[in-house]
Amino acid sequence: MPVSRRRFIQGSTGLTAMGAFHFLPNREGFAMEQTGRATQRVVDAPLFIATWPFGKASCEQAVKVVQRGGSMVDAIEQGIWVTEADVSNASVGIGGIPNADGQVELDACIMTGPDHNAGSVGGLQDVLHPISVARLVMEKTPHVMLVGEGAKQFAMEQGVSPTDLLTADQKKRWEAWKKQQGAEKPEIDEDHHDTIAMLGLDAQGNLYGGCSTSGWGYKMPGRIGDSPIIGSGLYVDNQVGAAGATGLGENVMRHCGSFLVVEMMRQGATPTEACEQAVGRIAELDPKNLGNLDINFIALNKQGVYGAAGTSQGFKYSMADPRQSQVLEAKALSEKSIGPEGGNRK
Ligand code: GLY
């Protein structure tokens, strides 16, 4: 058994009449183990969850990083590298859909529970791994967020090499999009905003998170979404739990979405209930109706319970721990569908 594979028992939840069983997932996704006459929740740590099916490879990588002796921050960073480096992913990192001027502008953030620290970057160009620059902001500066040219200059000063993020395929698509829009007022493409948000829990019950995206396809230059905004695209509260968002950032950031999910957990909601309640609260306040909000949340609490919910059918999320990895269906609050596979929608 690898050293990092630490199982921790989150306390007895009472007696059961079901007889002996091992690792039966309950509705929230955590394992139950029969020990004598008591049923106990068992968490295999480290545990990671992430948005979308593409998050599975990132979660699996994060587990490996810890198993090889890396820290949880290394795991979040290097897990997210996998998705950022995937050129076939049109919504995160290289190969991401550019802005209306044909430039790929990336947003990312990272947050650590034990010291409640955070770093983020917005509108960052020419950097393959914005999550790493977010980490550098957190660790090497007195600030939380750097954007645009300043963020890029900081990255270069830290030794990051510039990378052209606009692939030939995305350039061709952007040129076709530009032609269609006419010179006056190009419409922005509302269909492309599938972020990776990733949350992790270690064997000591500490929480971590990260987020990375190229944002809304063909967005206005300079547009920053929810993903690098602490409390919107990501929030980690080491006393309670962590949450992350994907979908239309404008509908998350006007409501401090991830902070709201964590606060729901603080009030006693399970992670799935917290995501549902946050979506419901946003839908109550927001002038857009539920089916048009296009927002989704994932959540993980300090006990290793995780869940997700979104406005529409079809949002999936991923999990991995040393024992297993899988893609799970999130709870949907409307009948509207977001498409068969979610991420990388064209
Ligand atoms: N959720 C990512 C964005 O809207 O930019």
Coordinates of C-alpha atoms and ligand atoms in Angstrom, one line a residue:
M1 CA 0.0 0.0 0.0
P2 CA 1.5 3.4 -1.0
V3 CA 2.4 5.6 2.0
S4 CA -0.1 8.2 0.9
R5 CA -3.0 5.9 0.9
R6 CA -4.3 6.8 4.3
R7 CA -7.8 5.8 5.1
F8 CA -9.5 7.7 7.8
I9 CA -12.6 7.0 9.6
Q10 CA -15.0 9.9 10.0
G11 CA -16.8 8.4 13.0
S12 CA -19.6 6.0 13.6
T13 CA -22.9 6.8 12.1
G14 CA -24.8 4.2 14.2
L15 CA -25.8 0.6 14.0
T16 CA -27.1 -1.2 11.0
A17 CA -29.3 -4.1 10.4
M18 CA -27.9 -4.7 7.0
G19 CA -25.2 -7.1 8.0
A20 CA -21.5 -7.0 7.0
F21 CA -20.6 -4.9 4.0
H22 CA -17.6 -3.0 2.8
F23 CA -17.3 0.2 0.8
L24 CA -20.8 0.5 -0.4
P25 CA -21.1 4.0 -1.9
N26 CA -24.0 5.9 -0.4
R27 CA -26.0 8.6 -2.2
E28 CA -23.3 11.2 -1.6
G29 CA -20.5 9.1 -2.9
F30 CA -18.6 8.2 0.2
A31 CA -17.9 4.7 1.4
M32 CA -19.5 2.9 4.3
E33 CA -17.8 0.1 6.1
Q34 CA -19.2 -2.3 8.6
T35 CA -16.9 -2.7 11.6
G36 CA -18.4 -5.0 14.2
R37 CA -21.9 -3.6 14.7
A38 CA -21.2 0.0 13.8
T39 CA -21.4 1.5 10.3
Q40 CA -18.5 3.9 9.7
R41 CA -17.8 6.4 6.9
V42 CA -14.4 5.6 5.4
V43 CA -12.5 8.0 3.3
D44 CA -9.6 7.0 1.2
A45 CA -7.3 9.9 1.1
P46 CA -6.1 11.8 -0.8
L47 CA -9.5 12.4 -2.4
F48 CA -10.0 14.7 -5.4
I49 CA -13.1 15.8 -7.3
A50 CA -13.3 17.9 -10.4
T51 CA -15.8 19.3 -12.8
W52 CA -16.6 17.4 -16.1
P53 CA -15.5 14.0 -17.4
F54 CA -12.2 15.6 -18.5
G55 CA -11.5 16.2 -14.8
K56 CA -11.0 12.5 -14.2
A57 CA -7.5 12.4 -15.7
S58 CA -6.6 15.5 -13.5
C59 CA -8.0 13.8 -10.3
E60 CA -6.1 10.6 -11.1
Q61 CA -2.9 12.6 -11.6
A62 CA -3.4 14.5 -8.4
V63 CA -3.7 11.2 -6.4
K64 CA -0.4 10.0 -8.1
V65 CA 1.4 13.2 -7.1
V66 CA 0.6 12.7 -3.4
Q67 CA 1.4 9.0 -3.6
R68 CA 4.8 9.9 -5.0
G69 CA 5.4 12.2 -2.0
G70 CA 4.2 15.6 -3.4
S71 CA 2.2 18.0 -1.4
M72 CA -1.6 18.6 -1.8
V73 CA -0.7 22.0 -3.5
D74 CA 1.5 20.1 -5.9
A75 CA -1.3 17.7 -6.5
I76 CA -3.9 20.4 -7.3
E77 CA -1.4 22.2 -9.5
Q78 CA -0.1 19.2 -11.4
G79 CA -3.6 17.6 -11.7
I80 CA -4.8 20.7 -13.4
W81 CA -1.7 20.7 -15.7
V82 CA -3.2 17.6 -17.4
T83 CA -6.3 19.5 -18.5
E84 CA -4.4 22.7 -19.3
A85 CA -2.0 20.8 -21.5
D86 CA -4.7 18.9 -23.4
V87 CA -4.9 20.7 -26.8
S88 CA -8.2 18.9 -27.6
N89 CA -9.9 20.7 -24.7
A90 CA -11.3 23.9 -26.1
S91 CA -12.1 25.5 -22.7
V92 CA -9.0 25.2 -20.6
G93 CA -5.3 26.1 -21.4
I94 CA -3.6 25.6 -24.8
G95 CA -6.2 25.0 -27.5
G96 CA -8.7 27.1 -25.6
I97 CA -11.1 29.3 -27.6
P98 CA -9.6 32.8 -28.0
N99 CA -11.3 36.1 -27.2
A100 CA -12.9 38.3 -29.9
D101 CA -9.5 39.5 -31.0
G102 CA -8.1 36.0 -31.5
Q103 CA -6.0 36.0 -28.3
V104 CA -6.3 33.2 -25.7
E105 CA -6.7 34.8 -22.3
L106 CA -6.6 32.4 -19.3
D107 CA -8.0 32.7 -15.8
A108 CA -7.0 30.5 -12.9
C109 CA -6.8 30.4 -9.1
I110 CA -5.6 28.1 -6.2
M111 CA -6.6 28.0 -2.6
T112 CA -5.2 26.2 0.5
G113 CA -7.3 25.4 3.5
P114 CA -4.9 25.1 6.4
D115 CA -3.5 28.7 6.0
H116 CA -6.5 30.1 4.1
N117 CA -4.2 31.4 1.4
A118 CA -5.1 32.1 -2.2
G119 CA -3.5 33.2 -5.5
S120 CA -5.1 34.0 -8.9
V121 CA -4.5 35.3 -12.3
G122 CA -6.9 36.8 -14.9
G123 CA -6.6 37.5 -18.6
L124 CA -3.2 35.9 -18.7
Q125 CA -1.8 35.4 -22.2
D126 CA 1.0 33.2 -23.6
V127 CA 1.4 31.0 -20.5
L128 CA 0.8 27.2 -20.7
H129 CA 0.0 26.7 -17.0
P130 CA -1.9 29.6 -15.5
I131 CA -2.5 27.5 -12.4
S132 CA 1.2 27.6 -11.7
V133 CA 1.3 31.4 -12.0
A134 CA -1.7 31.5 -9.6
R135 CA 0.4 29.4 -7.2
L136 CA 3.4 31.7 -7.6
V137 CA 1.2 34.7 -6.9
M138 CA 0.0 33.0 -3.7
E139 CA 3.5 31.9 -2.6
K140 CA 5.8 34.7 -3.8
T141 CA 3.8 38.0 -3.6
P142 CA 1.8 39.8 -1.0
H143 CA -1.1 39.9 -3.4
V144 CA -4.0 37.5 -4.2
M145 CA -4.6 38.4 -7.8
L146 CA -2.6 39.6 -10.8
V147 CA -4.2 40.3 -14.2
G148 CA -3.3 41.0 -17.8
E149 CA 0.2 42.3 -18.7
G150 CA 1.2 42.5 -15.1
A151 CA 0.4 38.9 -14.5
K152 CA 2.4 37.9 -17.7
Q153 CA 5.3 40.1 -16.7
F154 CA 5.4 38.4 -13.2
A155 CA 5.2 35.0 -14.8
M156 CA 8.2 35.8 -17.1
E157 CA 10.2 37.2 -14.2
Q158 CA 9.5 33.9 -12.4
G159 CA 11.1 32.0 -15.3
V160 CA 8.0 30.9 -17.1
S161 CA 8.6 30.4 -20.8
P162 CA 6.1 32.0 -23.2
T163 CA 3.9 29.6 -25.2
D164 CA 1.7 30.3 -28.2
L165 CA -1.7 29.1 -26.9
L166 CA -3.7 29.6 -30.1
T167 CA -3.7 26.3 -32.0
A168 CA -4.1 26.2 -35.8
D169 CA -7.6 24.6 -35.4
Q170 CA -8.8 27.3 -33.0
K171 CA -7.3 30.0 -35.3
K172 CA -9.3 28.7 -38.2
R173 CA -12.5 28.5 -36.1
W174 CA -11.9 32.1 -34.8
E175 CA -11.4 33.4 -38.4
A176 CA -14.7 31.7 -39.5
W177 CA -16.5 33.1 -36.4
K178 CA -15.1 36.6 -37.1
K179 CA -16.3 36.5 -40.7
Q180 CA -19.8 35.5 -39.6
Q181 CA -20.1 38.3 -37.0
G182 CA -19.6 41.3 -39.3
A183 CA -17.3 44.2 -38.4
E184 CA -19.7 46.2 -36.2
K185 CA -20.6 44.3 -33.1
P186 CA -19.6 40.6 -32.8
E187 CA -21.8 38.4 -30.7
I188 CA -20.0 36.4 -28.1
D189 CA -20.3 32.7 -28.1
E190 CA -22.2 31.7 -24.9
D191 CA -21.6 28.0 -25.4
H192 CA -18.0 27.7 -24.4
H193 CA -17.2 28.1 -20.7
D194 CA -16.3 24.7 -19.3
T195 CA -13.8 25.2 -16.5
I196 CA -11.9 22.7 -14.6
A197 CA -12.5 23.3 -10.9
M198 CA -10.8 20.8 -8.6
L199 CA -11.1 20.1 -4.9
G200 CA -9.0 17.9 -2.7
L201 CA -9.0 16.5 0.8
D202 CA -5.9 15.0 2.5
A203 CA -5.5 12.3 5.1
Q204 CA -5.5 15.0 7.9
G205 CA -8.9 16.4 6.7
N206 CA -7.4 19.5 5.1
L207 CA -9.0 21.0 2.0
Y208 CA -7.5 22.5 -1.1
G209 CA -8.8 23.7 -4.5
G210 CA -7.8 25.1 -7.9
C211 CA -9.5 26.3 -11.0
S212 CA -8.5 27.0 -14.6
T213 CA -10.2 28.1 -17.8
S214 CA -10.0 30.0 -21.1
G215 CA -13.4 31.3 -20.2
W216 CA -16.2 32.4 -22.4
G217 CA -15.4 31.7 -26.1
Y218 CA -14.9 34.9 -28.2
K219 CA -15.3 37.0 -25.1
M220 CA -14.6 40.7 -25.1
P221 CA -10.8 41.2 -24.6
G222 CA -10.2 41.8 -20.9
R223 CA -13.2 39.9 -19.7
I224 CA -12.5 38.0 -16.5
G225 CA -14.9 35.3 -15.5
D226 CA -15.8 33.7 -12.1
S227 CA -12.9 31.2 -12.2
P228 CA -10.1 33.4 -10.8
I229 CA -12.4 35.2 -8.3
I230 CA -12.0 33.7 -4.8
G231 CA -15.5 33.0 -3.5
S232 CA -17.0 32.8 -7.0
G233 CA -15.3 30.1 -9.1
L234 CA -13.6 28.5 -6.0
Y235 CA -13.8 28.7 -2.3
V236 CA -12.0 26.6 0.4
D237 CA -12.9 26.9 4.1
N238 CA -10.9 24.4 6.1
Q239 CA -13.4 24.3 8.9
V240 CA -16.3 23.3 6.6
G241 CA -15.7 22.3 3.0
A242 CA -14.7 23.5 -0.5
A243 CA -16.7 24.3 -3.6
G244 CA -16.0 25.1 -7.3
A245 CA -18.0 26.3 -10.2
T246 CA -18.3 25.8 -13.9
G247 CA -20.6 27.3 -16.5
L248 CA -21.5 30.9 -17.3
G249 CA -19.2 32.8 -15.0
E250 CA -21.3 36.0 -15.1
N251 CA -24.2 34.1 -13.4
V252 CA -21.8 32.7 -10.7
M253 CA -19.8 35.9 -9.9
R254 CA -22.8 38.1 -9.3
H255 CA -23.7 35.7 -6.5
C256 CA -20.4 34.7 -5.0
G257 CA -21.4 31.2 -6.0
S258 CA -18.8 28.9 -4.4
F259 CA -18.8 30.9 -1.2
L260 CA -22.5 30.5 -1.1
V261 CA -22.2 26.7 -1.5
V262 CA -19.7 26.5 1.4
E263 CA -22.0 28.6 3.6
M264 CA -24.9 26.2 2.9
M265 CA -22.6 23.4 4.1
R266 CA -21.8 25.4 7.2
Q267 CA -25.5 25.5 7.9
G268 CA -25.7 21.8 7.8
A269 CA -26.4 20.9 4.2
T270 CA -24.7 17.9 2.6
P271 CA -22.5 18.9 -0.4
T272 CA -25.2 17.9 -2.9
E273 CA -27.8 19.8 -1.0
A274 CA -25.5 22.8 -0.7
C275 CA -25.0 22.9 -4.4
E276 CA -28.7 22.6 -5.0
Q277 CA -29.6 25.3 -2.5
A278 CA -27.0 27.7 -4.0
V279 CA -28.4 27.1 -7.5
G280 CA -31.9 27.6 -6.1
R281 CA -31.0 30.8 -4.3
I282 CA -29.3 32.2 -7.4
A283 CA -32.3 31.3 -9.5
E284 CA -34.6 33.1 -7.1
L285 CA -32.5 36.3 -7.2
D286 CA -31.4 36.3 -10.9
P287 CA -33.5 37.8 -13.6
K288 CA -32.6 34.9 -15.9
N289 CA -34.7 31.8 -15.5
L290 CA -33.2 28.6 -14.1
G291 CA -32.8 26.8 -17.4
N292 CA -30.9 29.7 -18.9
L293 CA -28.5 30.3 -16.0
D294 CA -26.0 27.5 -17.1
I295 CA -24.2 27.2 -13.8
N296 CA -22.9 24.1 -12.0
F297 CA -21.2 23.5 -8.7
I298 CA -19.1 20.7 -7.1
A299 CA -18.6 20.5 -3.4
L300 CA -16.5 18.4 -0.9
N301 CA -16.8 18.7 2.8
K302 CA -14.3 18.1 5.6
Q303 CA -15.7 14.6 6.2
G304 CA -14.9 13.5 2.7
V305 CA -18.5 13.7 1.5
Y306 CA -18.9 15.1 -2.0
G307 CA -21.6 16.0 -4.5
A308 CA -22.6 18.3 -7.3
A309 CA -25.6 20.0 -8.8
G310 CA -26.3 22.3 -11.7
T311 CA -29.1 24.1 -13.5
S312 CA -29.4 21.7 -16.5
Q313 CA -29.3 17.9 -17.2
G314 CA -26.0 16.5 -18.3
F315 CA -23.4 18.1 -15.9
K316 CA -21.0 15.4 -14.9
Y317 CA -18.1 15.5 -12.5
S318 CA -15.2 13.2 -11.7
M319 CA -13.6 11.8 -8.5
A320 CA -10.4 9.8 -7.7
D321 CA -8.9 8.4 -4.6
P322 CA -6.2 5.7 -4.2
R323 CA -8.9 3.0 -4.6
Q324 CA -11.0 4.2 -7.5
S325 CA -11.8 6.9 -10.1
Q326 CA -15.1 7.6 -11.8
V327 CA -17.3 10.0 -13.6
L328 CA -20.6 10.8 -11.8
E329 CA -23.8 12.5 -12.9
A330 CA -24.7 15.7 -11.0
K331 CA -28.2 16.5 -9.8
A332 CA -30.0 18.8 -12.3
L333 CA -32.5 21.4 -11.2
S334 CA -34.3 21.9 -14.6
E335 CA -35.3 19.7 -17.5
K336 CA -33.1 21.6 -20.0
S337 CA -30.1 19.7 -21.3
I338 CA -26.5 21.0 -21.7
G339 CA -25.5 18.3 -24.2
P340 CA -24.3 14.7 -24.1
E341 CA -20.8 15.1 -22.7
G342 CA -20.7 18.6 -21.2
G343 CA -17.1 19.8 -21.5
N344 CA -15.7 20.9 -24.9
R345 CA -19.1 21.7 -26.3
K346 CA -18.8 23.0 -29.8
Ligands
GLY1 N1 -16.8 29.6 -15.7 C1 -15.8 30.1 -16.6 C2 -16.1 31.4 -17.2 O1 -17.3 31.8 -17.3 O2 -15.2 32.1 -17.6

